[in-house]
PDB file of C-alpha atoms and ligand atoms in Angstrom:
ATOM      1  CA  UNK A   1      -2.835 -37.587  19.776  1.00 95.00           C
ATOM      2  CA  UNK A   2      -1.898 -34.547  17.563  1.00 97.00           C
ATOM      3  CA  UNK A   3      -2.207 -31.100  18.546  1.00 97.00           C
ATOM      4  CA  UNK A   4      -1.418 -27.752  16.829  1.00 97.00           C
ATOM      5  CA  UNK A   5      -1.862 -24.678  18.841  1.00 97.00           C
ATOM      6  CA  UNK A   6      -1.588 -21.183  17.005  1.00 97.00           C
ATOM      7  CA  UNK A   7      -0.225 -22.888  14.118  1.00 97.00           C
ATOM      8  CA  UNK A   8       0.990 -19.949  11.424  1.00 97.00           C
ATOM      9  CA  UNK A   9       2.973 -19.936   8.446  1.00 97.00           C
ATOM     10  CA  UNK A  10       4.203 -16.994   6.715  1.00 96.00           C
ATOM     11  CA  UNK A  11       5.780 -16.832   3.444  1.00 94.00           C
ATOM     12  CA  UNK A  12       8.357 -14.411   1.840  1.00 85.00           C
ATOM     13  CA  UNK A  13       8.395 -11.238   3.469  1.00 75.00           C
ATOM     14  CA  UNK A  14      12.027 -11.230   1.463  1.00 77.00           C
ATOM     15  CA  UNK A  15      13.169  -9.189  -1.371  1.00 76.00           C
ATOM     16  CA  UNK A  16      10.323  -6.849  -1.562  1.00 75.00           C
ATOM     17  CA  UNK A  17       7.785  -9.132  -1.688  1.00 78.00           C
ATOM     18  CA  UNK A  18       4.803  -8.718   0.561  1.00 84.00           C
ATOM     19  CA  UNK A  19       4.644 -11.781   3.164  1.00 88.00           C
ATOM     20  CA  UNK A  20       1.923 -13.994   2.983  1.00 90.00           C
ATOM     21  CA  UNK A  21      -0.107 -15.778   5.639  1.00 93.00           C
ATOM     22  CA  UNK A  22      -0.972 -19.599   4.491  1.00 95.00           C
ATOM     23  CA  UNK A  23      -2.067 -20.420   7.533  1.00 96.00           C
ATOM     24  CA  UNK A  24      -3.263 -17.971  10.639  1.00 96.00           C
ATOM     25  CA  UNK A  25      -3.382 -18.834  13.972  1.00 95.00           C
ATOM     26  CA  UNK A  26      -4.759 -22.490  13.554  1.00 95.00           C
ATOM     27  CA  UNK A  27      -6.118 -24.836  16.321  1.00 96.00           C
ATOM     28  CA  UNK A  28      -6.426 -28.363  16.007  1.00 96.00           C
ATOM     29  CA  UNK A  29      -6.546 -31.896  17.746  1.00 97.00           C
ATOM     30  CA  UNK A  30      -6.839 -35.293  15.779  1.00 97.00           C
ATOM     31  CA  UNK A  31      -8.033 -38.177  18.162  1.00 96.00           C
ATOM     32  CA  UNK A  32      -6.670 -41.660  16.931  1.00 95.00           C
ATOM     33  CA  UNK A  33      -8.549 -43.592  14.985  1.00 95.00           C
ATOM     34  CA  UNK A  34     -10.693 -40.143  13.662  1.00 96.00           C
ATOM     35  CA  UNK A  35     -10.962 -39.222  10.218  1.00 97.00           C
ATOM     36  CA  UNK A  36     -11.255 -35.298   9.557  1.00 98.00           C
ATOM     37  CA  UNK A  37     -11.580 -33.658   6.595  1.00 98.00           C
ATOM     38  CA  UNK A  38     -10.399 -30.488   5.482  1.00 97.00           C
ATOM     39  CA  UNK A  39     -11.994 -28.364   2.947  1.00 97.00           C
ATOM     40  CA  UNK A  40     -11.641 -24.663   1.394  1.00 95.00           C
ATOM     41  CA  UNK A  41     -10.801 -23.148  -2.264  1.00 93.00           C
ATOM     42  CA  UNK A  42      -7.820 -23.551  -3.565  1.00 91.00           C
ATOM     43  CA  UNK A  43      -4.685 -21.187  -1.886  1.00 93.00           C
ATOM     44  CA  UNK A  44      -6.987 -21.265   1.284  1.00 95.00           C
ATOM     45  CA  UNK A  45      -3.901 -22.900   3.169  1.00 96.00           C
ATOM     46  CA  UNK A  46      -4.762 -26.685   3.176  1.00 96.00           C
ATOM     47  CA  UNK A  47      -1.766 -28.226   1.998  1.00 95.00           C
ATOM     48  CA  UNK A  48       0.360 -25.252   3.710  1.00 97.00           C
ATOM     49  CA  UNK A  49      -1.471 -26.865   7.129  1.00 97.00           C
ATOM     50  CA  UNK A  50      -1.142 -30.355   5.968  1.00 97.00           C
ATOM     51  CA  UNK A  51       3.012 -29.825   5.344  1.00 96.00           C
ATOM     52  CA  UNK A  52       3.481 -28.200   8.825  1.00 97.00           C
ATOM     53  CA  UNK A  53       1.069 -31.097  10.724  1.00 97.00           C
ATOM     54  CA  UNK A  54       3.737 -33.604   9.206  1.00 96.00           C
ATOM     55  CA  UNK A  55       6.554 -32.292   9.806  1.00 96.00           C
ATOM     56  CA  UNK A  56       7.611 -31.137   6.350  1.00 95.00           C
ATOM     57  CA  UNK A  57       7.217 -27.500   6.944  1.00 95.00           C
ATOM     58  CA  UNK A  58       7.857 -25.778  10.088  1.00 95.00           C
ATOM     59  CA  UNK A  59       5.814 -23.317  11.387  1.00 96.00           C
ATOM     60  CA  UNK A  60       6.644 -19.709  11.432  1.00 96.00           C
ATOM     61  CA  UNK A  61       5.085 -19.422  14.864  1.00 96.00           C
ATOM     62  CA  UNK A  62       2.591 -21.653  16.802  1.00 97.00           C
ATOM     63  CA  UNK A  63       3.481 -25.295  18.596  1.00 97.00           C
ATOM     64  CA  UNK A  64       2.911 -28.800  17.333  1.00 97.00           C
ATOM     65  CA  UNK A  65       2.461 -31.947  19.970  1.00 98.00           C
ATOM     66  CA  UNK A  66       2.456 -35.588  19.502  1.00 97.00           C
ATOM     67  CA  UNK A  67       1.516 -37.824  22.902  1.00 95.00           C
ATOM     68  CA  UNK A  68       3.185 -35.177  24.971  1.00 92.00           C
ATOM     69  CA  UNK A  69       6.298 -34.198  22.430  1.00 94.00           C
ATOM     70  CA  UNK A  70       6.892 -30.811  20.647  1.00 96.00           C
ATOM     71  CA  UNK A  71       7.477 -32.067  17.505  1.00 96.00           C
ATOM     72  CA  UNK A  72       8.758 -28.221  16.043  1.00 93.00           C
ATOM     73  CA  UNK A  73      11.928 -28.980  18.611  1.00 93.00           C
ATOM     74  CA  UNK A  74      13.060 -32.030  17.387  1.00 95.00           C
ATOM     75  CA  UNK A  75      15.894 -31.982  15.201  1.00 95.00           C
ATOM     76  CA  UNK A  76      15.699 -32.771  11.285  1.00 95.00           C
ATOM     77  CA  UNK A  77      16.847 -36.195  11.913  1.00 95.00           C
ATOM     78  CA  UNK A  78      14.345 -36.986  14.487  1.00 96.00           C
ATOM     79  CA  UNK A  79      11.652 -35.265  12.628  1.00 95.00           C
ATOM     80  CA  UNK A  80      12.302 -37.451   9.832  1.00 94.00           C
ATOM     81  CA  UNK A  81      12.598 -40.445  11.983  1.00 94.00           C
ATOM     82  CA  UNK A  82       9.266 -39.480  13.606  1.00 95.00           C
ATOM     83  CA  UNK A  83       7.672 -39.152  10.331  1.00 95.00           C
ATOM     84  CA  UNK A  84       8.576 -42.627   9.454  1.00 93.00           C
ATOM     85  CA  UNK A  85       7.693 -44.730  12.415  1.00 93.00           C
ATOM     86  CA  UNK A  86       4.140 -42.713  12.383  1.00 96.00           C
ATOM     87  CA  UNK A  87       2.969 -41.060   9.797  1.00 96.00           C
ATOM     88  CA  UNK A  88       1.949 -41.966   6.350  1.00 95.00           C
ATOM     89  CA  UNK A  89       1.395 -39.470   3.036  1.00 95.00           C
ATOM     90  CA  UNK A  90      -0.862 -39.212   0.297  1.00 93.00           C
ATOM     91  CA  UNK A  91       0.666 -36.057  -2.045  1.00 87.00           C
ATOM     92  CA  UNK A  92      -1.457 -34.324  -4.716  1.00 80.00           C
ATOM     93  CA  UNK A  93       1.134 -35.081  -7.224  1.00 83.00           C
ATOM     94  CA  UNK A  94       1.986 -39.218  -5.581  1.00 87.00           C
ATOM     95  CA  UNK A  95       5.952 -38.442  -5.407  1.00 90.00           C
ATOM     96  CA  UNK A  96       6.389 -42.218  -6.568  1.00 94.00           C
ATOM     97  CA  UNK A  97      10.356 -43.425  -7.107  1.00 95.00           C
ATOM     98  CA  UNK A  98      10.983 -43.827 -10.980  1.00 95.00           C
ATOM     99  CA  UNK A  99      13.114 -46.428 -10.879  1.00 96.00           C
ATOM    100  CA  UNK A 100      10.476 -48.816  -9.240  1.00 96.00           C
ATOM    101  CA  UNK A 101       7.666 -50.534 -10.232  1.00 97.00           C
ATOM    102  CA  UNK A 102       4.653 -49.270  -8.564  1.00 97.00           C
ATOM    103  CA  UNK A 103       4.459 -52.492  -6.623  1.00 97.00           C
ATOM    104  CA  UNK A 104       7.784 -51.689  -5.182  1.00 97.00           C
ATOM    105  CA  UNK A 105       7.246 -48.132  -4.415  1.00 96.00           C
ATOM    106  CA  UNK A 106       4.839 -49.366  -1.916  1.00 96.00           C
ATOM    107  CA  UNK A 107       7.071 -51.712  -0.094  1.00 97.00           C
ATOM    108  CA  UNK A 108       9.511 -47.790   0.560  1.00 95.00           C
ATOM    109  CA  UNK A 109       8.025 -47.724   4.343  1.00 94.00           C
ATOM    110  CA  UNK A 110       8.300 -51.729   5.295  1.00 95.00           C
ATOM    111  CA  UNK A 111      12.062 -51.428   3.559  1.00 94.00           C
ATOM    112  CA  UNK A 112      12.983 -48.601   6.164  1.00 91.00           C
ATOM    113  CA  UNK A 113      11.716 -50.206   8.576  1.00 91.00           C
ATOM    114  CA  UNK A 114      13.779 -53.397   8.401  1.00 93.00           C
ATOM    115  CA  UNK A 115      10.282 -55.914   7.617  1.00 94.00           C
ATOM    116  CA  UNK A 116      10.597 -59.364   6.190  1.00 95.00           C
ATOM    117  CA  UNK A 117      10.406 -59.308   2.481  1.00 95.00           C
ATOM    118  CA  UNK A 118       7.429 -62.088   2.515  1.00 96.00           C
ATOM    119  CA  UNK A 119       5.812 -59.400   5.015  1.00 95.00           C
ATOM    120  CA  UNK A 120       6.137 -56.717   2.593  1.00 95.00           C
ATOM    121  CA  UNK A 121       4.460 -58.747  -0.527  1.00 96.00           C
ATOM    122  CA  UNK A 122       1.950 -59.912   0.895  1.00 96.00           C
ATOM    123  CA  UNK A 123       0.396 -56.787   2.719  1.00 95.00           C
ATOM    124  CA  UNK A 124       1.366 -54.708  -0.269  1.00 96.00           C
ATOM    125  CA  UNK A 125      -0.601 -58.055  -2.850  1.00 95.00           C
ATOM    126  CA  UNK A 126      -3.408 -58.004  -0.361  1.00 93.00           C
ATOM    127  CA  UNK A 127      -4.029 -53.873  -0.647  1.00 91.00           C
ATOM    128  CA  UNK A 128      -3.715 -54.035  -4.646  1.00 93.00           C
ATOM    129  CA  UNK A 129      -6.234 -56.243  -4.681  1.00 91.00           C
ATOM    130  CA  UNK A 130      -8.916 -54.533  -2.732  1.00 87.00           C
ATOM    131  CA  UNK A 131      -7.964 -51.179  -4.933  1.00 87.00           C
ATOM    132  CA  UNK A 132      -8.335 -52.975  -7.833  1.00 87.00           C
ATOM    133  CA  UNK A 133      -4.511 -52.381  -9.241  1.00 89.00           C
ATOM    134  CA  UNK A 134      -3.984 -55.946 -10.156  1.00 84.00           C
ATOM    135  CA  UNK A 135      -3.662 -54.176 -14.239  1.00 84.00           C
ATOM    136  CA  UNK A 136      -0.783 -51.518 -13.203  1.00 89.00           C
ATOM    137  CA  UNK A 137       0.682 -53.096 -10.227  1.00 96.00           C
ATOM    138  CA  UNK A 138       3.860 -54.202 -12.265  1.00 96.00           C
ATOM    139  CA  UNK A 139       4.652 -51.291 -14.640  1.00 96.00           C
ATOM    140  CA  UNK A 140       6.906 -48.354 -13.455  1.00 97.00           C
ATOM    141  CA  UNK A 141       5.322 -45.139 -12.937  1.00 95.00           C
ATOM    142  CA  UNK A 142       5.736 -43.612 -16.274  1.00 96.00           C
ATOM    143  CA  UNK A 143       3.803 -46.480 -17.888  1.00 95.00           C
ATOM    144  CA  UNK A 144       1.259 -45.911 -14.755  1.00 93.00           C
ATOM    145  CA  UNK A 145      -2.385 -44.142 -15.385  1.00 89.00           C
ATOM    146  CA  UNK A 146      -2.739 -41.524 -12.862  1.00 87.00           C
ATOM    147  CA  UNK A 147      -5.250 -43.476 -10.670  1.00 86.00           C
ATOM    148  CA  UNK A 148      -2.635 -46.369 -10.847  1.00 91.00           C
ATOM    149  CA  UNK A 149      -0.194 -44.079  -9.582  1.00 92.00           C
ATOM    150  CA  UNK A 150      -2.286 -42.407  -6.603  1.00 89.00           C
ATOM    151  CA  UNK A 151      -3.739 -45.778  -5.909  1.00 91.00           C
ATOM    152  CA  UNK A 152      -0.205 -47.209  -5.411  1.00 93.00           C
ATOM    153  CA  UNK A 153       0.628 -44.069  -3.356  1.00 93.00           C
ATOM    154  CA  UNK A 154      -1.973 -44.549  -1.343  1.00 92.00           C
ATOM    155  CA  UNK A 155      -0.990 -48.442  -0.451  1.00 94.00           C
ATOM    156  CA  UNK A 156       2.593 -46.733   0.286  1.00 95.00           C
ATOM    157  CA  UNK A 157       1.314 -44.408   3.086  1.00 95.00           C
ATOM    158  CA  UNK A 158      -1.007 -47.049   4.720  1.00 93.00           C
ATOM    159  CA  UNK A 159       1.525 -50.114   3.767  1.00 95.00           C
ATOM    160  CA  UNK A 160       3.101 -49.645   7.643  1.00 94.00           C
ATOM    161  CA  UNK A 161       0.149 -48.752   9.223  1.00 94.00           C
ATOM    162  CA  UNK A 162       1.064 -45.447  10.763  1.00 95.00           C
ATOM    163  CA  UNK A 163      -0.996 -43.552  13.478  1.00 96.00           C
ATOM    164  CA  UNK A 164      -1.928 -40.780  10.760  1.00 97.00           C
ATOM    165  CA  UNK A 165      -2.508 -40.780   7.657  1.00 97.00           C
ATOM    166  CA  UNK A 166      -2.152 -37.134   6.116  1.00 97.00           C
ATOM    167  CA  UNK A 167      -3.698 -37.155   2.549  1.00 96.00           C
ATOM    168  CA  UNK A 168      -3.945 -34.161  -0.241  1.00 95.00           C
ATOM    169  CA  UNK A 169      -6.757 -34.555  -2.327  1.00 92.00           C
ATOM    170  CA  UNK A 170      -6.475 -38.470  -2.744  1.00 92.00           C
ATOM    171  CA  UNK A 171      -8.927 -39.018  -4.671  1.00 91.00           C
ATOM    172  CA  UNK A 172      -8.857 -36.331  -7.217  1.00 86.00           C
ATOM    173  CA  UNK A 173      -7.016 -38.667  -9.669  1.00 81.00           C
ATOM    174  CA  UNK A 174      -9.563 -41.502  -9.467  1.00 84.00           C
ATOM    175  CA  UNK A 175     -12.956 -42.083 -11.218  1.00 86.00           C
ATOM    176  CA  UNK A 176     -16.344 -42.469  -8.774  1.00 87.00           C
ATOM    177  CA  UNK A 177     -15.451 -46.513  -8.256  1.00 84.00           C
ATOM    178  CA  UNK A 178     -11.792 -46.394  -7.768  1.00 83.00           C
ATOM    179  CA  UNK A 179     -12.366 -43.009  -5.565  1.00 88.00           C
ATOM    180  CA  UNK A 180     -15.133 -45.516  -3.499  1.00 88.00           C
ATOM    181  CA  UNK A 181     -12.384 -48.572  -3.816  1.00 85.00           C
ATOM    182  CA  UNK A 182      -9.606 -45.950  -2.532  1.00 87.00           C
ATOM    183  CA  UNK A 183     -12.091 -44.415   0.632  1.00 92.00           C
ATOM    184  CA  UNK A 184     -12.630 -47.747   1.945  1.00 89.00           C
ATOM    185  CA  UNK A 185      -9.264 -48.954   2.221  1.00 84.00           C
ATOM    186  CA  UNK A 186      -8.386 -46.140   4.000  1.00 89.00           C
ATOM    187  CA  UNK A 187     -11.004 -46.470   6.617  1.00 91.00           C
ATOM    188  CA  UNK A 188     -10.358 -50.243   6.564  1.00 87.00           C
ATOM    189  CA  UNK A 189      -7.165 -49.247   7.850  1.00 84.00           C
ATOM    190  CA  UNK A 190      -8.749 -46.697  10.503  1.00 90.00           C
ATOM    191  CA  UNK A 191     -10.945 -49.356  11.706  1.00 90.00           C
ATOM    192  CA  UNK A 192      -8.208 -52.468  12.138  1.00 87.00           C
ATOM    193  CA  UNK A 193      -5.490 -50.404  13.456  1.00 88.00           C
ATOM    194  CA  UNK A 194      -6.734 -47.428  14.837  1.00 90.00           C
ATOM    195  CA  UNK A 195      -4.947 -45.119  12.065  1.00 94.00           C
ATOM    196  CA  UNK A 196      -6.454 -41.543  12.199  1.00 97.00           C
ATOM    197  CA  UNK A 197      -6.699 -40.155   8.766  1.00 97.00           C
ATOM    198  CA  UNK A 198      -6.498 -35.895   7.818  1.00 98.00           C
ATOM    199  CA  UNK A 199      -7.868 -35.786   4.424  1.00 97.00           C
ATOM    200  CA  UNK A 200      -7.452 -32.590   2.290  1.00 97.00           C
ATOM    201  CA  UNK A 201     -10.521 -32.817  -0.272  1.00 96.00           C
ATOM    202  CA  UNK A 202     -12.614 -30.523  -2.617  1.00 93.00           C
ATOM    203  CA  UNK A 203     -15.111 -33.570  -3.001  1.00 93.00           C
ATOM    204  CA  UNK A 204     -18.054 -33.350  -1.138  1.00 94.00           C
ATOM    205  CA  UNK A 205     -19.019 -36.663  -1.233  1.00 93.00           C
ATOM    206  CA  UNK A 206     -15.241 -37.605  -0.317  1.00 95.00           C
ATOM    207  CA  UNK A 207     -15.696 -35.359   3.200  1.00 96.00           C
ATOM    208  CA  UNK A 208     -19.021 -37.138   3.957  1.00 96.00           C
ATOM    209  CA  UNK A 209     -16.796 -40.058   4.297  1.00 95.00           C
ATOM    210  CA  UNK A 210     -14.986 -38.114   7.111  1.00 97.00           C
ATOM    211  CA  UNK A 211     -16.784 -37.567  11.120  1.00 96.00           C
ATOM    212  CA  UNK A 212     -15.981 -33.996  10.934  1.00 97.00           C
ATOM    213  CA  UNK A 213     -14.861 -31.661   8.328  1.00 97.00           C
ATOM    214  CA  UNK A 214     -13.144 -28.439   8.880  1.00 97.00           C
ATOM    215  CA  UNK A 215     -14.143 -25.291   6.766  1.00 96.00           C
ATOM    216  CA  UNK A 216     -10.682 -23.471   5.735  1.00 96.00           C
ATOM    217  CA  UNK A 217     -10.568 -19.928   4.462  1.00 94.00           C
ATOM    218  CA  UNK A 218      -7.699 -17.196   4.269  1.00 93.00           C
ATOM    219  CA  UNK A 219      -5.544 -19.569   6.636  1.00 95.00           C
ATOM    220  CA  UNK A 220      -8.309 -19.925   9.343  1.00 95.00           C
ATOM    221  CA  UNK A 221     -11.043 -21.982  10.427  1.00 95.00           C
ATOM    222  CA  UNK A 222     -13.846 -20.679   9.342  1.00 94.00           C
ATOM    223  CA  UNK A 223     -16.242 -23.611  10.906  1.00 94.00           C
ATOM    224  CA  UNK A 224     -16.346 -27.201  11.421  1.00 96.00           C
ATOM    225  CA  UNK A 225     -19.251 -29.309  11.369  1.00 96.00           C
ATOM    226  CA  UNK A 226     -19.760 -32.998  12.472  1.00 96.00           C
ATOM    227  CA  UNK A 227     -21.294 -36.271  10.714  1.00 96.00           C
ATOM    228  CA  UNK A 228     -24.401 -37.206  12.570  1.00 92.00           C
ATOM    229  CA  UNK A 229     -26.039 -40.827  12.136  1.00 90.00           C
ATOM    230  CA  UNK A 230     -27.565 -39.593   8.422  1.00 93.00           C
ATOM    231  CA  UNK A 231     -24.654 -39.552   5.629  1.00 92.00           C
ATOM    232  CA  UNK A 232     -26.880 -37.892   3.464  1.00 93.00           C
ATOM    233  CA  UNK A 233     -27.826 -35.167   5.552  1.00 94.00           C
ATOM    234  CA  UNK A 234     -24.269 -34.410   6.159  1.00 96.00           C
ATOM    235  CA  UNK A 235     -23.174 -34.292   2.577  1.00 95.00           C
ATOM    236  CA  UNK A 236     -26.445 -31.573   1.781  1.00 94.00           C
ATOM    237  CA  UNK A 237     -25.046 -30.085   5.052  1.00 95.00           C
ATOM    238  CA  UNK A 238     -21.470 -30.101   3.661  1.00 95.00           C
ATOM    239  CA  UNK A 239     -22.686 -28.547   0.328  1.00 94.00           C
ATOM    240  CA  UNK A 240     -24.403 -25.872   1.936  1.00 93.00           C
ATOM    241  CA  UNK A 241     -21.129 -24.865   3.411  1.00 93.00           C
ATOM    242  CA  UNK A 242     -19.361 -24.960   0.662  1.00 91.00           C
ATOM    243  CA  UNK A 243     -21.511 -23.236  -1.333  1.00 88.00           C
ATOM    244  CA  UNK A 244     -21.475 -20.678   1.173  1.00 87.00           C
ATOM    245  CA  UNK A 245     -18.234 -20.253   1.130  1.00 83.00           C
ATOM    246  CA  UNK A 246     -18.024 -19.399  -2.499  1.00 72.00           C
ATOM    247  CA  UNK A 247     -14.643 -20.012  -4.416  1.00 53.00           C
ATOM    248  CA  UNK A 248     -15.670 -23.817  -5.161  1.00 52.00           C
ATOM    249  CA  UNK A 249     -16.572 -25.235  -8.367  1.00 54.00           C
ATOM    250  CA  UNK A 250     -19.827 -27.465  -7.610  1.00 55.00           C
ATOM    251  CA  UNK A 251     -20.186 -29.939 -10.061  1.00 57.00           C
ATOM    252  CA  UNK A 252     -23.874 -31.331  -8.776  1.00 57.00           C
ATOM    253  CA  UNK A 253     -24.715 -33.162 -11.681  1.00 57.00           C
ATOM    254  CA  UNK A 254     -21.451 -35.301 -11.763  1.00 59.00           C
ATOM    255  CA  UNK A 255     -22.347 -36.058  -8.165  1.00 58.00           C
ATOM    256  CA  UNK A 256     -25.744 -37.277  -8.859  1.00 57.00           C
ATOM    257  CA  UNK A 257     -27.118 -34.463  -7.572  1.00 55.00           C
ATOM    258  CA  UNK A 258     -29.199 -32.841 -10.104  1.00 49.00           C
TER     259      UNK A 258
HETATM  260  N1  LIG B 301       6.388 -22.406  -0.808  1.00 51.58           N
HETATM  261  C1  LIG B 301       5.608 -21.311  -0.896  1.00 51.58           C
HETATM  262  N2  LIG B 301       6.150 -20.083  -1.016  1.00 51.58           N
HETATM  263  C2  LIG B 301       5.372 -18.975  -1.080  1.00 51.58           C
HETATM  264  N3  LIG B 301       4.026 -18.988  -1.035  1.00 51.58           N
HETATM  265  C3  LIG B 301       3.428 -20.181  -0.935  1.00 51.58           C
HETATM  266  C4  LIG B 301       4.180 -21.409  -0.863  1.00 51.58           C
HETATM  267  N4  LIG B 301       3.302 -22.438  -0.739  1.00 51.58           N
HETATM  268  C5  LIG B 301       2.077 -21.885  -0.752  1.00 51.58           C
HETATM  269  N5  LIG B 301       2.143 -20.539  -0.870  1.00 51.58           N
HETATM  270  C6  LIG B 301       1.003 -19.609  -0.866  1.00 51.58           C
HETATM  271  O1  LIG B 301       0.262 -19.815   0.320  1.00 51.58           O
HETATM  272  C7  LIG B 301      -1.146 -19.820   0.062  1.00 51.58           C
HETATM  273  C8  LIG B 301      -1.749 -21.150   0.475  1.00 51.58           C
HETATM  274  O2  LIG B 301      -1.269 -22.165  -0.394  1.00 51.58           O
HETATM  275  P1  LIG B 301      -1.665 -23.695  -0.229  1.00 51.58           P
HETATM  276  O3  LIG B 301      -0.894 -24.460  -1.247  1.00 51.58           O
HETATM  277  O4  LIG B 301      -1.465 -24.091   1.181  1.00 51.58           O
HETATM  278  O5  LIG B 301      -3.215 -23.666  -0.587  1.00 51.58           O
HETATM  279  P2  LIG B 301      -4.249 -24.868  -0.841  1.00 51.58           P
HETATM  280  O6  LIG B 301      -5.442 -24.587  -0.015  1.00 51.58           O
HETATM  281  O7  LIG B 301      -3.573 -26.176  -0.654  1.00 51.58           O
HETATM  282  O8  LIG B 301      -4.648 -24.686  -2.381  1.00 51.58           O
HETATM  283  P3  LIG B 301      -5.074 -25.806  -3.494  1.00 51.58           P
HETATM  284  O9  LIG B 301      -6.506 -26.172  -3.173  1.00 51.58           O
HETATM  285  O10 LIG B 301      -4.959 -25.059  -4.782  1.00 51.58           O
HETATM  286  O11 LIG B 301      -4.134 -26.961  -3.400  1.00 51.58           O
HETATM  287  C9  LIG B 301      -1.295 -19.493  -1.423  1.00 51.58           C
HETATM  288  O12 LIG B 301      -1.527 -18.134  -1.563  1.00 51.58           O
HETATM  289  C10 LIG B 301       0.041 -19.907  -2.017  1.00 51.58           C
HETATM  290  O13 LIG B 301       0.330 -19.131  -3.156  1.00 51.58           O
HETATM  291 MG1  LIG B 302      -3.169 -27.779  -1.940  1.00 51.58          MG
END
């Protein structure tokens, strides 16, 4: 469905400053309906991938395919019109509207897209619910507790049900239950309509959510490894990884672990 090939992005280069590679030479396809993780310490180039897989960034170098279009050639108005119709984001720092309640932040995609007002509430009533947001739901985001706010931004990039969702670190707002509340929503959606999910994560329990997760250091893949039928083997598997890696703060007793 989406495919990167040589995917790079360099930074500055400008004014003296030495350029940096985010991202080097990546490869990547996302199946519909898959959920992939992506993991690697922080300034590895995860949400410097995640911008350019969305659209929001373009690459420096390196091609970008949807079902058979080169997204990196469309023009910023059909990028943007692309991004609506089929893609959905979860931002490390929610990028909720002010002026709206949370309740109508979520409604943004359904608005843009011309839906039924009755459509709209009822989805968006139906998703609060199953997070749990029934307490914030109605208060504007400065009134909002952070896991209100990233819960609501989540509802707001699934609310349409887009072919991808592309999430930073979604759950790293959220206590264990509303982190477990938030996960399966999201691959409620992935199972009713085929969504395919890219989730950006430094929890390991979080990626053993995920059928794959990629390994990301220095801008490249540094390995990828694959969920088998035992969760629990993957998440040791994904922990020896990680701890492998190095540059990770492993917090095993807050996951149980120890
Ligand atoms: N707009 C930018 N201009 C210049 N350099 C940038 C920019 N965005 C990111 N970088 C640099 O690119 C590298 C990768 O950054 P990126 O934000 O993609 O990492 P990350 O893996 O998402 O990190 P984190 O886990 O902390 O969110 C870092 O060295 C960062 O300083
Ligand atoms: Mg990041």
């Amino acid at each position: 469905m989406l495919e990167a090939r040589l995917l790079t992005k360099i930074y500055g280069g400008e004014g003296g400053m030495p350029p940096q590679r985010a991202v080097n030479g990546f490869h990547l396809s996302i199946h519909p309906g898959e959920w992939v993780g992506v993991m690697g310490p922080s300034g590895s180039g995860k949400t410097s991938l995640l911008r350019m897989l969305g659209t929001l960034d373009l690459p420096t170098s390196g091609e970008l395919w949807f079902r058979g279009r080169e997204l990196t050639a469309l023009s910023p108005e059909e990028r943007a019109h692309f991004r609506r119709c089929h893609l959905g984001f979860i931002f490390q720092d929610f990028r909720l509207l002010e002026a709206l309640t949370l309740r109508e932040n979520t409604w943004l995609p359904l608005v843009l897209a011309g839906e039924d007002p009755s459509v709209m509430q009822e989805r968006s009533d139906a998703m609060a619910a199953a997070l749990g947001l029934e307490n914030g739901w109605h208060r504007y985001p400065r009134h909002a507790s952070g896991g209100e706010k990233q819960r609501a931004a989540a509802i707001r990039a699934m609310i349409h049900r887009p072919d991808l969702v592309l999430a930073d670190e979604p759950t790293g707002n959220l206590d264990s239950k509303a982190s477990r509340a938030l996960l399966s929503a999201m691959d409620t959606l992935r199972q009713e309509y085929g969504s395919a999910i890219l989730m950006v994560t430094h929890d390991p329990v979080a990626a053993s959510r995920c059928e794959r997760v990629l390994f990301i250091r220095d801008g490249t893949l540094m390995t990828e490894i694959r969920r088998g039928e035992d969760r629990q083997d993957f998440l040791r598997r994904i922990l020896t990884v990680v701890s492998a890696m190095g540059g990770e703060r492993l917090d095993l007793e807050g996951m149980g672990l120890s």
